[in-house]
Amino acid sequence: MIVLTGDRPTGSLHLGHWVGSLQARTQLQYIHDLWIIVADTQVLNGDFAKLPQIQSNIVSVVRDYLSVGIDPDRCTVFLQSQIPQLGELTNILSNLVNINEIMRLPTIRQESELYGSSSMGFLSYPISQTADIVLFGAELVPVGSDQMPIIHFANDLAQRSNTVFGTDFAYIQPQLSTKSRLLGLDGQNKMSKSLGNAIFLQDSAEDVWQKVRAMYTDANHLKISDPGNILGNVVFDHLDAFHMDKPHLQDLKNHYQRGGLGDMVLKKILYEDLLEFLQPIWLKSQNISDEYVLDVLAQGTAKAKVCAASAMDLIRDKVFCKK
Ligand code: TRP
């Protein structure tokens, strides 16, 4: 089965990416045919000020993939902008979509309310994402919960294309990760680069410690003897993801809720856990040159080009009634 997922190259990846998607990918690559799209065309949907960094961001993202254990022998990593058939298919599919449907999608609605107006490119990104999925014949798409409406939209659109154009796009199954989001350092939002509340995979040990030290815990846990709250507590949210000894974690939770366990003790435990997790990633990253990263991307993109061209030939024949 073909599995496709991807990221916009807007910068380095962080622990939230690991928890929400990278971890699942490192496992999926052993079970399925995994394709990862580096969605550089989608960067055009946002802030043009990010364009000068796009090349270095692409390298950072792919380096992070390789550092966490994405294996280029098992997995096809490719660059969206190098596949012209994606634009062609987006253009064809856009004729099946009513603008009102797009405006009903939560991510589109929120962003266009935020900015007051939206470019055509931004409005058609759900169509472009559908093209990414169906052109490569993906049947499983691992996504975060916020992307679920887009996958429903993609399925609707794929079915409509099958009915109107006679294409044979498969049903797209979304796959939600079991723990799909990690709290940011502030405890207010999920971890996100743009909110400045993230621990990056490539942060230094010193940065990691400073960030762990600053993590929001429980504002009412003033004295060590006070009972503490674990819900919404960023340290426990991270321990859930990175402390491997689960019975020990349960003891820590019980102790914290009873009172008598200080935040600093927990933060030191978390720091050790994060070091244990990050050190192999740092080591691997040091041994990966930019040339190697670009080579992996070039090979994946070359394979994607061949598949895209033959898939689009078939689709074009169907749409324009050649066969
Ligand atoms: N929209 C996704 C993001 O912002 C990236 C993406 C582009 C994607 N095409 C995709 C994800 C196809 C899954 C399937 O991160």
CSV table of C-alpha atoms in Angstrom, one decimal, residues 45-285:
chain,number,residue,atom,x,y,z
A,45,ASN,CA,0.4,30.2,0.0
A,46,GLY,CA,1.8,32.1,2.9
A,47,ASP,CA,4.3,34.8,3.6
A,48,PHE,CA,6.6,35.6,0.7
A,49,ALA,CA,9.2,36.8,3.2
A,50,LYS,CA,10.0,33.1,3.8
A,51,LEU,CA,11.0,32.6,0.2
A,52,PRO,CA,14.7,33.6,0.5
A,53,GLN,CA,15.1,30.8,3.1
A,54,ILE,CA,13.3,28.2,1.2
A,55,GLN,CA,16.4,26.3,-0.1
A,56,SER,CA,18.0,26.1,3.3
A,57,ASN,CA,14.7,25.1,4.9
A,58,ILE,CA,14.3,22.3,2.4
A,59,VAL,CA,17.7,21.0,3.4
A,60,SER,CA,16.9,21.4,7.1
A,61,VAL,CA,13.7,19.4,6.8
A,62,VAL,CA,15.2,16.6,4.8
A,63,ARG,CA,18.2,16.5,7.1
A,64,ASP,CA,15.8,16.2,10.1
A,65,TYR,CA,14.0,13.3,8.4
A,66,LEU,CA,17.3,11.4,7.9
A,67,SER,CA,18.5,12.2,11.4
A,68,VAL,CA,15.4,10.7,13.0
A,69,GLY,CA,15.8,7.5,11.0
A,70,ILE,CA,13.8,8.0,7.8
A,71,ASP,CA,15.7,5.5,5.5
A,72,PRO,CA,16.0,6.7,1.9
A,73,ASP,CA,16.2,3.1,0.7
A,74,ARG,CA,12.7,2.5,2.1
A,75,CYS,CA,11.1,5.8,1.6
A,76,THR,CA,10.7,8.3,-1.3
A,77,VAL,CA,11.4,11.9,-0.3
A,78,PHE,CA,10.6,14.3,-3.1
A,79,LEU,CA,10.1,18.0,-3.9
A,80,GLN,CA,6.6,19.2,-4.8
A,81,SER,CA,7.7,22.0,-7.1
A,82,GLN,CA,9.6,19.7,-9.4
A,83,ILE,CA,6.5,17.7,-10.3
A,84,PRO,CA,4.6,19.7,-13.0
A,85,GLN,CA,1.9,17.1,-13.2
A,86,LEU,CA,0.7,18.2,-9.7
A,87,GLY,CA,-0.1,21.6,-11.1
A,88,GLU,CA,-1.9,20.1,-14.1
A,89,LEU,CA,-4.0,17.8,-12.0
A,90,THR,CA,-4.8,20.6,-9.5
A,91,ASN,CA,-6.0,22.7,-12.4
A,92,ILE,CA,-8.3,19.9,-13.8
A,93,LEU,CA,-9.7,19.0,-10.3
A,94,SER,CA,-10.4,22.6,-9.5
A,95,ASN,CA,-13.3,22.5,-12.0
A,96,LEU,CA,-15.1,20.1,-9.8
A,97,VAL,CA,-14.9,22.3,-6.7
A,98,ASN,CA,-17.3,25.0,-5.7
A,99,ILE,CA,-15.8,27.9,-3.9
A,100,ASN,CA,-18.3,27.6,-1.0
A,101,GLU,CA,-17.1,24.2,-0.2
A,102,ILE,CA,-13.6,25.6,0.1
A,103,MET,CA,-14.8,28.4,2.3
A,104,ARG,CA,-16.4,25.9,4.7
A,105,LEU,CA,-13.1,24.1,5.5
A,106,PRO,CA,-12.1,25.2,9.0
A,107,THR,CA,-8.4,25.9,8.2
A,108,ILE,CA,-9.3,28.0,5.2
A,109,ARG,CA,-12.1,29.9,7.0
A,110,GLN,CA,-9.9,30.7,10.0
A,111,GLU,CA,-7.0,31.9,7.9
A,112,SER,CA,-9.1,34.0,5.6
A,113,GLU,CA,-10.9,35.6,8.6
A,114,LEU,CA,-7.5,36.3,10.2
A,115,TYR,CA,-6.0,38.0,7.1
A,116,GLY,CA,-9.2,39.5,5.6
A,117,SER,CA,-8.5,38.2,2.1
A,118,SER,CA,-6.9,35.1,0.5
A,119,SER,CA,-5.1,34.5,-2.6
A,120,MET,CA,-6.4,32.0,-5.2
A,121,GLY,CA,-3.3,29.9,-4.5
A,122,PHE,CA,-4.1,29.7,-0.8
A,123,LEU,CA,-7.8,28.9,-1.5
A,124,SER,CA,-6.9,26.1,-3.8
A,125,TYR,CA,-4.4,24.4,-1.5
A,126,PRO,CA,-6.9,21.7,-0.5
A,127,ILE,CA,-7.3,20.9,-4.2
A,128,SER,CA,-3.5,20.8,-4.6
A,129,GLN,CA,-3.2,18.5,-1.6
A,130,THR,CA,-5.8,16.2,-3.1
A,131,ALA,CA,-3.7,16.1,-6.3
A,132,ASP,CA,-0.6,15.2,-4.2
A,133,ILE,CA,-2.4,12.2,-2.7
A,134,VAL,CA,-4.3,10.9,-5.7
A,135,LEU,CA,-1.6,11.3,-8.4
A,136,PHE,CA,0.7,9.0,-6.5
A,137,GLY,CA,-2.1,6.5,-5.7
A,138,ALA,CA,-1.8,6.9,-1.9
A,139,GLU,CA,-4.4,5.1,0.1
A,140,LEU,CA,-3.2,6.0,3.6
A,141,VAL,CA,-2.4,9.5,4.6
A,142,PRO,CA,-1.1,10.1,8.1
A,143,VAL,CA,-2.2,13.6,9.3
A,144,GLY,CA,-2.8,15.6,12.4
A,145,SER,CA,-6.4,16.0,13.6
A,146,ASP,CA,-6.6,19.6,12.2
A,147,GLN,CA,-6.1,18.2,8.7
A,148,MET,CA,-9.0,15.7,8.9
A,149,PRO,CA,-11.5,18.0,7.1
A,150,ILE,CA,-9.0,18.4,4.2
A,151,ILE,CA,-8.9,14.6,3.9
A,152,HIS,CA,-12.7,14.4,3.8
A,153,PHE,CA,-12.7,17.0,1.2
A,154,ALA,CA,-10.0,15.1,-0.8
A,155,ASN,CA,-12.1,11.9,-0.7
A,156,ASP,CA,-15.2,13.8,-1.9
A,157,LEU,CA,-13.2,15.3,-4.7
A,158,ALA,CA,-11.6,12.1,-5.7
A,159,GLN,CA,-15.0,10.4,-5.9
A,160,ARG,CA,-16.4,13.2,-7.9
A,161,SER,CA,-13.5,12.9,-10.4
A,162,ASN,CA,-14.2,9.1,-10.6
A,163,THR,CA,-17.8,9.8,-11.4
A,164,VAL,CA,-17.4,12.7,-13.8
A,165,PHE,CA,-14.1,11.9,-15.5
A,166,GLY,CA,-13.9,8.1,-15.0
A,167,THR,CA,-10.7,8.2,-13.1
A,168,ASP,CA,-10.1,5.4,-10.6
A,169,PHE,CA,-8.7,7.2,-7.5
A,170,ALA,CA,-8.7,5.0,-4.5
A,171,TYR,CA,-10.5,5.7,-1.2
A,172,ILE,CA,-8.1,7.8,1.0
A,173,GLN,CA,-7.8,6.6,4.5
A,174,PRO,CA,-6.6,9.2,7.0
A,175,GLN,CA,-4.4,7.9,9.8
A,176,LEU,CA,-4.3,9.9,13.1
A,177,SER,CA,-1.4,9.3,15.3
A,178,THR,CA,-2.3,8.1,18.8
A,179,LYS,CA,-0.7,11.1,20.5
A,180,SER,CA,-1.2,13.7,17.7
A,181,ARG,CA,0.0,16.8,19.5
A,182,LEU,CA,2.5,18.0,22.0
A,183,LEU,CA,2.0,21.1,24.1
A,184,GLY,CA,4.3,24.0,23.5
A,185,LEU,CA,6.5,25.4,26.3
A,186,ASP,CA,3.8,28.0,27.2
A,187,GLY,CA,1.1,25.4,27.8
A,188,GLN,CA,-1.3,27.5,25.9
A,189,ASN,CA,-1.0,26.0,22.4
A,190,LYS,CA,0.4,23.0,20.6
A,191,MET,CA,4.1,23.2,19.9
A,192,SER,CA,4.7,25.3,16.8
A,193,LYS,CA,7.6,27.1,15.2
A,194,SER,CA,5.7,30.2,14.6
A,195,LEU,CA,4.6,30.6,18.2
A,196,GLY,CA,8.1,30.4,19.5
A,197,ASN,CA,7.2,27.6,22.0
A,198,ALA,CA,9.2,24.7,20.5
A,199,ILE,CA,12.2,22.6,21.3
A,200,PHE,CA,13.9,21.8,18.0
A,201,LEU,CA,15.5,18.5,17.1
A,202,GLN,CA,18.7,20.5,16.4
A,203,ASP,CA,18.7,22.6,19.6
A,204,SER,CA,21.9,22.4,21.7
A,205,ALA,CA,21.9,20.6,25.0
A,206,GLU,CA,22.1,24.0,26.7
A,207,ASP,CA,19.0,25.3,24.8
A,208,VAL,CA,17.1,22.2,25.6
A,209,TRP,CA,17.8,22.7,29.3
A,210,GLN,CA,16.9,26.4,29.3
A,211,LYS,CA,13.6,25.5,27.5
A,212,VAL,CA,12.8,22.7,29.9
A,213,ARG,CA,13.5,25.0,32.8
A,214,ALA,CA,11.1,27.5,31.4
A,215,MET,CA,8.2,25.0,30.8
A,216,TYR,CA,4.8,25.8,32.2
A,217,THR,CA,3.8,23.4,34.9
A,218,ASP,CA,0.9,24.2,37.2
A,219,ALA,CA,0.5,27.8,38.3
A,220,ASN,CA,-1.1,26.6,41.6
A,221,HIS,CA,1.7,24.3,42.5
A,222,LEU,CA,3.5,26.9,44.6
A,223,LYS,CA,5.1,24.8,47.4
A,224,ILE,CA,6.6,21.4,46.8
A,225,SER,CA,4.2,20.0,49.4
A,226,ASP,CA,1.2,21.3,47.4
A,227,PRO,CA,-0.8,18.8,45.4
A,228,GLY,CA,0.0,19.4,41.7
A,229,ASN,CA,-2.1,19.1,38.5
A,230,ILE,CA,-0.8,17.0,35.7
A,231,LEU,CA,-3.4,18.0,33.1
A,232,GLY,CA,-2.2,20.8,30.9
A,233,ASN,CA,1.2,20.5,32.6
A,234,VAL,CA,3.8,20.7,29.8
A,235,VAL,CA,6.4,18.7,31.7
A,236,PHE,CA,4.0,15.7,32.1
A,237,ASP,CA,2.8,16.1,28.5
A,238,HIS,CA,6.5,15.7,27.4
A,239,LEU,CA,7.2,12.9,29.9
A,240,ASP,CA,4.2,11.0,28.4
A,241,ALA,CA,5.9,11.1,25.1
A,242,PHE,CA,9.6,10.7,26.1
A,243,HIS,CA,9.8,8.8,29.5
A,244,MET,CA,10.0,5.2,28.5
A,245,ASP,CA,9.6,3.7,32.0
A,246,LYS,CA,5.8,3.9,32.2
A,247,PRO,CA,5.3,2.4,35.7
A,248,HIS,CA,7.9,4.9,37.0
A,249,LEU,CA,6.0,7.7,35.2
A,250,GLN,CA,2.8,6.6,36.9
A,251,ASP,CA,4.5,6.8,40.3
A,252,LEU,CA,5.7,10.3,39.5
A,253,LYS,CA,2.2,11.3,38.5
A,254,ASN,CA,0.7,9.9,41.7
A,255,HIS,CA,3.4,11.6,43.8
A,256,TYR,CA,2.9,14.9,42.1
A,257,GLN,CA,-0.8,14.8,42.5
A,258,ARG,CA,-0.4,13.9,46.2
A,259,GLY,CA,2.0,16.7,46.8
A,260,GLY,CA,5.7,16.5,47.8
A,261,LEU,CA,7.3,16.3,44.3
A,262,GLY,CA,8.9,19.5,43.0
A,263,ASP,CA,8.9,20.8,39.4
A,264,MET,CA,12.7,21.0,39.3
A,265,VAL,CA,13.1,17.2,40.0
A,266,LEU,CA,10.7,16.5,37.2
A,267,LYS,CA,12.4,18.9,34.8
A,268,LYS,CA,15.7,17.2,35.4
A,269,ILE,CA,14.2,13.8,34.7
A,270,LEU,CA,12.7,15.2,31.5
A,271,TYR,CA,15.9,16.8,30.5
A,272,GLU,CA,17.7,13.4,30.8
A,273,ASP,CA,15.0,11.7,28.8
A,274,LEU,CA,15.3,14.4,26.0
A,275,LEU,CA,19.1,14.1,26.0
A,276,GLU,CA,18.8,10.3,25.6
A,277,PHE,CA,16.3,10.8,22.7
A,278,LEU,CA,18.2,13.7,21.0
A,279,GLN,CA,21.8,12.6,21.3
A,280,PRO,CA,21.6,9.9,18.6
A,281,ILE,CA,19.8,12.4,16.4
A,282,TRP,CA,22.5,15.0,16.8
A,283,LEU,CA,25.2,12.3,16.1
A,284,LYS,CA,23.5,11.2,13.0
A,285,SER,CA,22.9,14.7,11.8
